[in-house]
PDB file of C-alpha atoms in Angstrom:
ATOM      1  CA  MET A   1      51.810  12.262  25.486  1.00 94.00           C
ATOM      2  CA  LEU A   2      48.640  14.256  25.936  1.00 96.00           C
ATOM      3  CA  VAL A   3      47.120  15.548  22.734  1.00 98.00           C
ATOM      4  CA  LEU A   4      44.162  17.863  22.842  1.00 98.00           C
ATOM      5  CA  VAL A   5      41.792  17.568  19.903  1.00 98.00           C
ATOM      6  CA  THR A   6      39.281  20.340  19.254  1.00 98.00           C
ATOM      7  CA  TYR A   7      36.888  20.431  16.342  1.00 97.00           C
ATOM      8  CA  ASP A   8      34.256  22.522  14.637  1.00 96.00           C
ATOM      9  CA  VAL A   9      31.987  20.567  12.332  1.00 96.00           C
ATOM     10  CA  SER A  10      29.339  22.395  10.358  1.00 95.00           C
ATOM     11  CA  THR A  11      25.968  20.808  11.152  1.00 93.00           C
ATOM     12  CA  MET A  12      23.847  22.815   8.771  1.00 91.00           C
ATOM     13  CA  ASP A  13      22.684  19.609   7.072  1.00 94.00           C
ATOM     14  CA  SER A  14      22.287  15.916   7.872  1.00 96.00           C
ATOM     15  CA  GLU A  15      25.605  15.147   6.206  1.00 95.00           C
ATOM     16  CA  GLY A  16      27.313  17.492   8.673  1.00 96.00           C
ATOM     17  CA  GLN A  17      25.503  15.884  11.570  1.00 96.00           C
ATOM     18  CA  ARG A  18      26.786  12.510  10.371  1.00 97.00           C
ATOM     19  CA  ARG A  19      30.340  13.866  10.187  1.00 98.00           C
ATOM     20  CA  LEU A  20      30.025  15.280  13.703  1.00 97.00           C
ATOM     21  CA  ARG A  21      28.916  11.923  15.085  1.00 97.00           C
ATOM     22  CA  ASN A  22      31.747  10.147  13.311  1.00 98.00           C
ATOM     23  CA  VAL A  23      34.396  12.624  14.478  1.00 98.00           C
ATOM     24  CA  SER A  24      33.138  12.175  18.024  1.00 97.00           C
ATOM     25  CA  LYS A  25      33.229   8.371  17.711  1.00 97.00           C
ATOM     26  CA  ILE A  26      36.800   8.390  16.397  1.00 98.00           C
ATOM     27  CA  CYS A  27      37.919  10.623  19.266  1.00 97.00           C
ATOM     28  CA  GLN A  28      36.158   8.408  21.804  1.00 96.00           C
ATOM     29  CA  ASN A  29      38.383   5.537  20.701  1.00 96.00           C
ATOM     30  CA  TYR A  30      41.487   7.534  21.567  1.00 96.00           C
ATOM     31  CA  GLY A  31      40.606   9.589  24.596  1.00 95.00           C
ATOM     32  CA  GLN A  32      38.165  11.276  26.884  1.00 95.00           C
ATOM     33  CA  ARG A  33      35.637  13.966  26.056  1.00 96.00           C
ATOM     34  CA  VAL A  34      36.135  16.944  28.346  1.00 96.00           C
ATOM     35  CA  GLN A  35      33.835  19.388  26.577  1.00 96.00           C
ATOM     36  CA  ASN A  36      31.401  19.119  23.689  1.00 94.00           C
ATOM     37  CA  SER A  37      34.028  19.483  20.983  1.00 95.00           C
ATOM     38  CA  VAL A  38      37.170  18.889  23.025  1.00 97.00           C
ATOM     39  CA  PHE A  39      38.875  15.548  23.660  1.00 97.00           C
ATOM     40  CA  GLU A  40      42.011  14.740  25.628  1.00 97.00           C
ATOM     41  CA  CYS A  41      43.878  11.757  24.199  1.00 96.00           C
ATOM     42  CA  ILE A  42      46.868   9.940  25.652  1.00 95.00           C
ATOM     43  CA  VAL A  43      48.670   8.661  22.572  1.00 97.00           C
ATOM     44  CA  ASP A  44      52.104   7.786  21.280  1.00 97.00           C
ATOM     45  CA  ALA A  45      53.463   9.227  18.057  1.00 97.00           C
ATOM     46  CA  THR A  46      52.062   6.419  15.899  1.00 98.00           C
ATOM     47  CA  GLN A  47      48.602   6.568  17.445  1.00 98.00           C
ATOM     48  CA  PHE A  48      48.620  10.340  17.038  1.00 98.00           C
ATOM     49  CA  ALA A  49      49.444  10.033  13.356  1.00 98.00           C
ATOM     50  CA  VAL A  50      46.645   7.509  12.821  1.00 98.00           C
ATOM     51  CA  LEU A  51      44.163   9.621  14.780  1.00 98.00           C
ATOM     52  CA  LYS A  52      44.971  12.673  12.677  1.00 98.00           C
ATOM     53  CA  MET A  53      44.632  10.707   9.453  1.00 98.00           C
ATOM     54  CA  LYS A  54      41.264   9.231  10.444  1.00 98.00           C
ATOM     55  CA  LEU A  55      39.852  12.593  11.494  1.00 98.00           C
ATOM     56  CA  ALA A  56      41.209  14.402   8.436  1.00 98.00           C
ATOM     57  CA  ASP A  57      39.543  11.770   6.240  1.00 98.00           C
ATOM     58  CA  GLU A  58      36.222  12.180   8.024  1.00 98.00           C
ATOM     59  CA  ILE A  59      35.736  15.951   7.966  1.00 98.00           C
ATOM     60  CA  ASP A  60      34.804  18.151   5.045  1.00 97.00           C
ATOM     61  CA  GLN A  61      37.914  20.312   4.898  1.00 96.00           C
ATOM     62  CA  ASN A  62      35.980  23.105   3.202  1.00 95.00           C
ATOM     63  CA  GLN A  63      33.496  23.399   6.057  1.00 95.00           C
ATOM     64  CA  ASP A  64      34.975  21.819   9.185  1.00 97.00           C
ATOM     65  CA  SER A  65      38.155  22.220  11.160  1.00 97.00           C
ATOM     66  CA  LEU A  66      40.368  20.226  13.485  1.00 98.00           C
ATOM     67  CA  ARG A  67      43.055  21.484  15.819  1.00 98.00           C
ATOM     68  CA  PHE A  68      45.634  19.390  17.657  1.00 98.00           C
ATOM     69  CA  TYR A  69      47.670  20.622  20.623  1.00 98.00           C
ATOM     70  CA  GLN A  70      50.573  18.563  21.926  1.00 97.00           C
ATOM     71  CA  LEU A  71      50.825  18.959  25.684  1.00 96.00           C
ATOM     72  CA  GLY A  72      53.683  16.472  26.120  1.00 94.00           C
ATOM     73  CA  ASN A  73      54.101  14.041  28.988  1.00 94.00           C
ATOM     74  CA  ASN A  74      54.219  16.509  31.865  1.00 92.00           C
ATOM     75  CA  TYR A  75      50.801  17.955  31.337  1.00 93.00           C
ATOM     76  CA  LYS A  76      49.151  17.651  34.714  1.00 89.00           C
ATOM     77  CA  ASN A  77      50.050  21.119  35.949  1.00 93.00           C
ATOM     78  CA  LYS A  78      49.297  22.659  32.541  1.00 96.00           C
ATOM     79  CA  VAL A  79      45.569  21.925  32.589  1.00 96.00           C
ATOM     80  CA  GLU A  80      42.965  23.668  34.722  1.00 97.00           C
ATOM     81  CA  HIS A  81      39.240  23.192  34.909  1.00 97.00           C
ATOM     82  CA  ILE A  82      36.568  25.512  36.306  1.00 97.00           C
ATOM     83  CA  GLY A  83      32.869  24.719  36.531  1.00 96.00           C
ATOM     84  CA  VAL A  84      30.723  21.709  35.898  1.00 94.00           C
ATOM     85  CA  LYS A  85      32.432  18.405  35.111  1.00 86.00           C
ATOM     86  CA  GLY A  86      31.444  16.200  32.233  1.00 67.00           C
ATOM     87  CA  SER A  87      29.811  17.236  29.050  1.00 58.00           C
ATOM     88  CA  LEU A  88      26.419  16.904  27.464  1.00 50.00           C
ATOM     89  CA  ASP A  89      26.798  14.543  24.520  1.00 49.00           C
ATOM     90  CA  LEU A  90      25.390  16.698  21.771  1.00 46.00           C
ATOM     91  CA  GLU A  91      25.901  13.924  19.257  1.00 47.00           C
ATOM     92  CA  GLY A  92      23.820  11.506  21.295  1.00 47.00           C
ATOM     93  CA  PRO A  93      20.067  10.872  21.476  1.00 45.00           C
ATOM     94  CA  LEU A  94      19.109  14.337  20.278  1.00 42.00           C
ATOM     95  CA  ILE A  95      20.248  13.511  16.757  1.00 38.00           C
ATOM     96  CA  LEU A  96      20.094   9.720  16.504  1.00 36.00           C
TER      97      LEU A  96
ATOM     98  CA  MET B   1      52.980  32.145  26.891  1.00 94.00           C
ATOM     99  CA  LEU B   2      50.198  30.628  24.867  1.00 96.00           C
ATOM    100  CA  VAL B   3      47.115  29.691  26.834  1.00 97.00           C
ATOM    101  CA  LEU B   4      44.313  27.814  25.175  1.00 98.00           C
ATOM    102  CA  VAL B   5      40.857  28.551  26.569  1.00 98.00           C
ATOM    103  CA  THR B   6      37.988  26.192  25.777  1.00 98.00           C
ATOM    104  CA  TYR B   7      34.472  26.559  27.108  1.00 97.00           C
ATOM    105  CA  ASP B   8      31.083  24.942  27.206  1.00 96.00           C
ATOM    106  CA  VAL B   9      28.280  27.301  28.150  1.00 96.00           C
ATOM    107  CA  SER B  10      24.765  25.938  28.472  1.00 95.00           C
ATOM    108  CA  THR B  11      22.490  27.954  26.177  1.00 93.00           C
ATOM    109  CA  MET B  12      19.207  26.365  27.122  1.00 91.00           C
ATOM    110  CA  ASP B  13      17.823  29.775  28.147  1.00 94.00           C
ATOM    111  CA  SER B  14      18.421  33.450  27.393  1.00 96.00           C
ATOM    112  CA  GLU B  15      20.548  33.812  30.509  1.00 96.00           C
ATOM    113  CA  GLY B  16      22.895  31.148  29.143  1.00 96.00           C
ATOM    114  CA  GLN B  17      23.027  32.885  25.764  1.00 96.00           C
ATOM    115  CA  ARG B  18      24.014  36.091  27.588  1.00 97.00           C
ATOM    116  CA  ARG B  19      26.766  34.241  29.455  1.00 98.00           C
ATOM    117  CA  LEU B  20      28.031  32.745  26.190  1.00 97.00           C
ATOM    118  CA  ARG B  21      28.250  36.183  24.570  1.00 97.00           C
ATOM    119  CA  ASN B  22      30.053  37.592  27.580  1.00 98.00           C
ATOM    120  CA  VAL B  23      32.543  34.712  27.791  1.00 98.00           C
ATOM    121  CA  SER B  24      33.294  35.206  24.114  1.00 97.00           C
ATOM    122  CA  LYS B  25      33.763  38.969  24.571  1.00 97.00           C
ATOM    123  CA  ILE B  26      36.156  38.496  27.474  1.00 98.00           C
ATOM    124  CA  CYS B  27      38.224  36.011  25.463  1.00 97.00           C
ATOM    125  CA  GLN B  28      38.298  38.350  22.473  1.00 96.00           C
ATOM    126  CA  ASN B  29      40.059  40.911  24.653  1.00 96.00           C
ATOM    127  CA  TYR B  30      42.877  38.458  25.353  1.00 96.00           C
ATOM    128  CA  GLY B  31      43.312  36.449  22.216  1.00 95.00           C
ATOM    129  CA  GLN B  32      42.119  35.039  18.962  1.00 95.00           C
ATOM    130  CA  ARG B  33      39.178  32.770  18.300  1.00 95.00           C
ATOM    131  CA  VAL B  34      40.314  29.650  16.459  1.00 96.00           C
ATOM    132  CA  GLN B  35      37.107  27.632  16.742  1.00 96.00           C
ATOM    133  CA  ASN B  36      33.623  28.344  18.055  1.00 94.00           C
ATOM    134  CA  SER B  37      34.473  27.745  21.696  1.00 95.00           C
ATOM    135  CA  VAL B  38      38.262  27.804  21.509  1.00 97.00           C
ATOM    136  CA  PHE B  39      40.522  30.826  21.934  1.00 97.00           C
ATOM    137  CA  GLU B  40      44.296  31.098  21.828  1.00 97.00           C
ATOM    138  CA  CYS B  41      45.604  33.831  24.107  1.00 96.00           C
ATOM    139  CA  ILE B  42      49.155  35.146  24.395  1.00 95.00           C
ATOM    140  CA  VAL B  43      49.340  36.276  28.012  1.00 97.00           C
ATOM    141  CA  ASP B  44      51.769  36.715  30.870  1.00 97.00           C
ATOM    142  CA  ALA B  45      51.108  35.205  34.282  1.00 97.00           C
ATOM    143  CA  THR B  46      49.256  38.263  35.552  1.00 98.00           C
ATOM    144  CA  GLN B  47      47.043  38.541  32.489  1.00 98.00           C
ATOM    145  CA  PHE B  48      46.307  34.839  32.701  1.00 98.00           C
ATOM    146  CA  ALA B  49      45.226  35.153  36.325  1.00 98.00           C
ATOM    147  CA  VAL B  50      42.936  38.085  35.502  1.00 98.00           C
ATOM    148  CA  LEU B  51      41.477  36.274  32.486  1.00 98.00           C
ATOM    149  CA  LYS B  52      40.685  33.215  34.584  1.00 98.00           C
ATOM    150  CA  MET B  53      39.073  35.338  37.287  1.00 98.00           C
ATOM    151  CA  LYS B  54      36.906  37.238  34.809  1.00 98.00           C
ATOM    152  CA  LEU B  55      35.738  34.068  33.078  1.00 98.00           C
ATOM    153  CA  ALA B  56      35.115  32.215  36.344  1.00 98.00           C
ATOM    154  CA  ASP B  57      32.981  35.133  37.509  1.00 98.00           C
ATOM    155  CA  GLU B  58      30.972  35.141  34.291  1.00 98.00           C
ATOM    156  CA  ILE B  59      29.988  31.491  33.967  1.00 98.00           C
ATOM    157  CA  ASP B  60      27.426  29.552  35.960  1.00 97.00           C
ATOM    158  CA  GLN B  61      29.700  26.980  37.541  1.00 96.00           C
ATOM    159  CA  ASN B  62      26.801  24.558  37.951  1.00 95.00           C
ATOM    160  CA  GLN B  63      26.041  24.519  34.227  1.00 95.00           C
ATOM    161  CA  ASP B  64      29.094  25.746  32.307  1.00 97.00           C
ATOM    162  CA  SER B  65      32.740  24.813  32.166  1.00 97.00           C
ATOM    163  CA  LEU B  66      36.082  26.373  31.321  1.00 98.00           C
ATOM    164  CA  ARG B  67      39.354  24.655  30.589  1.00 98.00           C
ATOM    165  CA  PHE B  68      42.771  26.279  30.349  1.00 98.00           C
ATOM    166  CA  TYR B  69      45.806  24.667  28.724  1.00 98.00           C
ATOM    167  CA  GLN B  70      49.228  26.254  29.127  1.00 97.00           C
ATOM    168  CA  LEU B  71      51.265  25.684  25.980  1.00 96.00           C
ATOM    169  CA  GLY B  72      54.289  27.710  27.117  1.00 94.00           C
ATOM    170  CA  ASN B  73      56.417  29.955  24.936  1.00 94.00           C
ATOM    171  CA  ASN B  74      57.592  27.388  22.396  1.00 93.00           C
ATOM    172  CA  TYR B  75      54.188  26.482  21.119  1.00 93.00           C
ATOM    173  CA  LYS B  76      54.502  26.873  17.380  1.00 89.00           C
ATOM    174  CA  ASN B  77      55.377  23.261  16.638  1.00 93.00           C
ATOM    175  CA  LYS B  78      52.820  21.981  19.144  1.00 96.00           C
ATOM    176  CA  VAL B  79      49.776  23.237  17.279  1.00 96.00           C
ATOM    177  CA  GLU B  80      48.353  21.795  14.070  1.00 97.00           C
ATOM    178  CA  HIS B  81      45.308  22.791  12.071  1.00 97.00           C
ATOM    179  CA  ILE B  82      43.387  20.823   9.450  1.00 97.00           C
ATOM    180  CA  GLY B  83      40.450  22.125   7.460  1.00 96.00           C
ATOM    181  CA  VAL B  84      38.727  25.439   7.061  1.00 94.00           C
ATOM    182  CA  LYS B  85      40.281  28.477   8.707  1.00 86.00           C
ATOM    183  CA  GLY B  86      38.351  30.913  10.797  1.00 67.00           C
ATOM    184  CA  SER B  87      35.201  30.247  12.715  1.00 58.00           C
ATOM    185  CA  LEU B  88      31.558  31.108  12.398  1.00 50.00           C
ATOM    186  CA  ASP B  89      30.750  33.489  15.241  1.00 49.00           C
ATOM    187  CA  LEU B  90      27.870  31.672  16.838  1.00 46.00           C
ATOM    188  CA  GLU B  91      27.453  34.438  19.375  1.00 47.00           C
ATOM    189  CA  GLY B  92      27.029  37.005  16.659  1.00 47.00           C
ATOM    190  CA  PRO B  93      23.995  38.148  14.676  1.00 45.00           C
ATOM    191  CA  LEU B  94      22.102  34.897  15.073  1.00 42.00           C
ATOM    192  CA  ILE B  95      21.429  35.715  18.693  1.00 38.00           C
ATOM    193  CA  LEU B  96      21.720  39.494  18.987  1.00 36.00           C
TER     194      LEU B  96
END
Protein backbone atom coordinates (compact mmCIF):
# COMPACT_ATOMS: atom_id res chain seq x y z
CA MET A 1 0.00 0.00 0.00
CA LEU A 2 0.99 3.62 -0.42
CA VAL A 3 1.62 5.46 2.81
CA LEU A 4 2.28 9.16 2.77
CA VAL A 5 4.56 10.41 5.52
CA THR A 6 4.67 14.12 6.31
CA TYR A 7 6.71 15.67 9.08
CA ASP A 8 7.48 18.91 10.84
CA VAL A 9 10.71 18.88 12.80
CA SER A 10 11.69 21.93 14.80
CA THR A 11 15.15 23.03 13.65
CA MET A 12 15.67 25.84 16.10
CA ASP A 13 18.84 24.16 17.39
CA SER A 14 21.48 21.71 16.19
CA GLU A 15 19.71 18.86 17.96
CA GLY A 16 16.62 19.56 15.85
CA GLN A 17 18.70 19.69 12.70
CA ARG A 18 20.11 16.28 13.62
CA ARG A 19 16.59 14.91 14.14
CA LEU A 20 15.50 16.31 10.78
CA ARG A 21 18.39 14.60 8.99
CA ASN A 22 17.66 11.32 10.73
CA VAL A 23 13.92 11.45 9.98
CA SER A 24 14.76 12.09 6.34
CA LYS A 25 17.24 9.19 6.26
CA ILE A 26 14.72 6.77 7.77
CA CYS A 27 12.09 7.80 5.22
CA GLN A 28 14.58 7.42 2.37
CA ASN A 29 14.95 3.76 3.29
CA TYR A 30 11.23 3.21 2.82
CA GLY A 31 10.19 5.45 -0.03
CA GLN A 32 10.63 8.42 -2.27
CA ARG A 33 10.83 12.08 -1.31
CA VAL A 34 8.24 14.05 -3.24
CA GLN A 35 8.53 17.33 -1.37
CA ASN A 36 10.84 18.64 1.34
CA SER A 37 8.95 17.05 4.21
CA VAL A 38 6.78 14.60 2.30
CA PHE A 39 7.64 11.00 1.42
CA GLU A 40 5.63 8.38 -0.44
CA CYS A 41 6.37 4.86 0.78
CA ILE A 42 5.19 1.57 -0.69
CA VAL A 43 5.03 -0.70 2.34
CA ASP A 44 3.20 -3.69 3.73
CA ALA A 45 1.60 -3.65 7.16
CA THR A 46 4.74 -4.89 8.93
CA GLN A 47 7.04 -2.42 7.21
CA PHE A 48 4.58 0.36 8.01
CA ALA A 49 4.58 -0.56 11.68
CA VAL A 50 8.38 -0.59 11.79
CA LEU A 51 8.62 2.71 9.92
CA LYS A 52 6.23 4.36 12.37
CA MET A 53 8.14 3.00 15.35
CA LYS A 54 11.51 4.18 14.03
CA LEU A 55 10.22 7.67 13.25
CA ALA A 56 8.36 7.99 16.55
CA ASP A 57 11.58 7.05 18.36
CA GLU A 58 13.58 9.65 16.45
CA ILE A 59 11.46 12.77 16.87
CA ASP A 60 11.02 14.92 19.94
CA GLN A 61 7.30 14.44 20.49
CA ASN A 62 7.08 17.75 22.35
CA GLN A 63 8.42 19.73 19.41
CA ASP A 64 8.01 17.70 16.22
CA SER A 65 5.17 15.95 14.48
CA LEU A 66 4.58 13.08 12.09
CA ARG A 67 1.49 12.32 10.06
CA PHE A 68 0.75 9.11 8.16
CA TYR A 69 -1.90 8.79 5.46
CA GLN A 70 -2.84 5.37 4.12
CA LEU A 71 -3.71 5.65 0.44
CA GLY A 72 -4.24 1.91 -0.09
CA ASN A 73 -3.27 -0.07 -3.16
CA ASN A 74 -5.30 1.80 -5.76
CA TYR A 75 -3.66 5.14 -5.28
CA LYS A 76 -2.61 6.15 -8.76
CA ASN A 77 -5.70 8.18 -9.57
CA LYS A 78 -5.78 9.69 -6.07
CA VAL A 79 -2.53 11.63 -6.41
CA GLU A 80 -1.98 14.75 -8.49
CA HIS A 81 1.08 16.89 -8.94
CA ILE A 82 1.38 20.45 -10.24
CA GLY A 83 4.62 22.34 -10.75
CA VAL A 84 8.27 21.50 -10.56
CA LYS A 85 9.27 17.87 -10.02
CA GLY A 86 11.78 16.78 -7.45
CA SER A 87 12.67 18.51 -4.27
CA LEU A 88 15.58 20.46 -2.92
CA ASP A 89 17.19 18.34 -0.22
CA LEU A 90 17.12 20.77 2.65
CA GLU A 91 18.85 18.27 4.89
CA GLY A 92 21.76 17.94 2.50
CA PRO A 93 24.95 19.98 2.04
CA LEU A 94 23.51 23.15 3.53
CA ILE A 95 23.60 21.63 7.01
CA LEU A 96 26.24 18.91 6.86
CA MET B 1 -14.15 14.07 0.73
CA LEU B 2 -10.86 14.72 2.42
CA VAL B 3 -8.16 16.15 0.20
CA LEU B 4 -4.66 16.56 1.49
CA VAL B 5 -2.73 19.47 -0.01
CA THR B 6 1.04 19.59 0.37
CA TYR B 7 3.27 22.26 -1.12
CA ASP B 8 6.84 23.32 -1.57
CA VAL B 9 7.26 26.99 -2.42
CA SER B 10 10.74 28.33 -3.08
CA THR B 11 11.35 31.26 -0.73
CA MET B 12 14.73 32.30 -2.02
CA ASP B 13 13.40 35.80 -2.76
CA SER B 14 10.61 38.11 -1.60
CA GLU B 15 8.45 37.08 -4.53
CA GLY B 16 8.61 33.48 -3.32
CA GLN B 17 7.74 34.55 0.22
CA ARG B 18 4.69 36.35 -1.20
CA ARG B 19 3.66 33.21 -3.09
CA LEU B 20 4.07 31.13 0.07
CA ARG B 21 1.82 33.47 2.05
CA ASN B 22 -0.78 33.44 -0.69
CA VAL B 23 -0.76 29.64 -1.06
CA SER B 24 -1.23 29.37 2.69
CA LYS B 25 -4.12 31.87 2.65
CA ILE B 26 -5.90 30.04 -0.15
CA CYS B 27 -5.58 26.73 1.71
CA GLN B 28 -6.84 28.30 4.92
CA ASN B 29 -10.08 29.12 3.12
CA TYR B 30 -10.64 25.44 2.33
CA GLY B 31 -9.29 23.54 5.27
CA GLN B 32 -7.11 23.15 8.29
CA ARG B 33 -3.35 23.40 8.54
CA VAL B 34 -1.93 20.25 10.11
CA GLN B 35 1.75 20.90 9.44
CA ASN B 36 3.73 23.80 8.01
CA SER B 37 3.08 22.93 4.38
CA VAL B 38 0.25 20.44 4.79
CA PHE B 39 -3.47 21.20 4.81
CA GLU B 40 -6.44 18.88 5.16
CA CYS B 41 -9.47 20.13 3.25
CA ILE B 42 -13.01 18.76 3.30
CA VAL B 43 -14.29 19.62 -0.16
CA ASP B 44 -16.71 18.43 -2.82
CA ALA B 45 -15.60 17.89 -6.40
CA THR B 46 -16.38 21.45 -7.45
CA GLN B 47 -14.58 23.01 -4.51
CA PHE B 48 -11.61 20.75 -5.14
CA ALA B 49 -11.42 21.85 -8.77
CA VAL B 50 -11.56 25.53 -7.78
CA LEU B 51 -8.95 25.03 -5.05
CA LYS B 52 -6.57 23.37 -7.50
CA MET B 53 -7.08 26.13 -10.05
CA LYS B 54 -6.45 28.89 -7.52
CA LEU B 55 -3.29 27.24 -6.20
CA ALA B 56 -1.97 26.41 -9.67
CA ASP B 57 -2.44 30.05 -10.64
CA GLU B 58 -0.60 31.27 -7.56
CA ILE B 59 2.58 29.20 -7.67
CA ASP B 60 5.54 29.54 -10.00
CA GLN B 61 5.37 26.17 -11.70
CA ASN B 62 9.08 26.32 -12.52
CA GLN B 63 10.08 26.65 -8.87
CA ASP B 64 7.22 25.45 -6.67
CA SER B 65 5.14 22.32 -6.42
CA LEU B 66 1.72 21.22 -5.23
CA ARG B 67 0.51 17.73 -4.49
CA PHE B 68 -3.08 16.65 -3.89
CA TYR B 69 -4.09 13.36 -2.27
CA GLN B 70 -7.72 12.28 -2.31
CA LEU B 71 -8.51 10.37 0.87
CA GLY B 72 -12.22 9.91 0.12
CA ASN B 73 -15.04 10.07 2.64
CA ASN B 74 -13.94 7.28 4.96
CA TYR B 75 -10.67 8.82 5.94
CA LYS B 76 -10.74 8.76 9.71
CA ASN B 77 -8.93 5.46 10.13
CA LYS B 78 -6.46 6.31 7.36
CA VAL B 79 -4.82 9.20 9.17
CA GLU B 80 -2.45 8.95 12.13
CA HIS B 81 -0.63 11.64 14.04
CA ILE B 82 2.39 11.36 16.33
CA GLY B 83 3.93 14.20 18.28
CA VAL B 84 3.07 17.80 18.92
CA LYS B 85 -0.27 19.09 17.68
CA GLY B 86 -0.68 22.27 15.75
CA SER B 87 1.89 23.95 13.60
CA LEU B 88 4.06 27.01 13.80
CA ASP B 89 2.78 29.43 11.17
CA LEU B 90 5.94 30.07 9.24
CA GLU B 91 4.14 32.50 6.98
CA GLY B 92 3.06 34.59 9.92
CA PRO B 93 4.78 37.38 11.83
CA LEU B 94 8.29 36.24 11.00
CA ILE B 95 7.85 37.44 7.45
CA LEU B 96 5.11 40.07 7.56
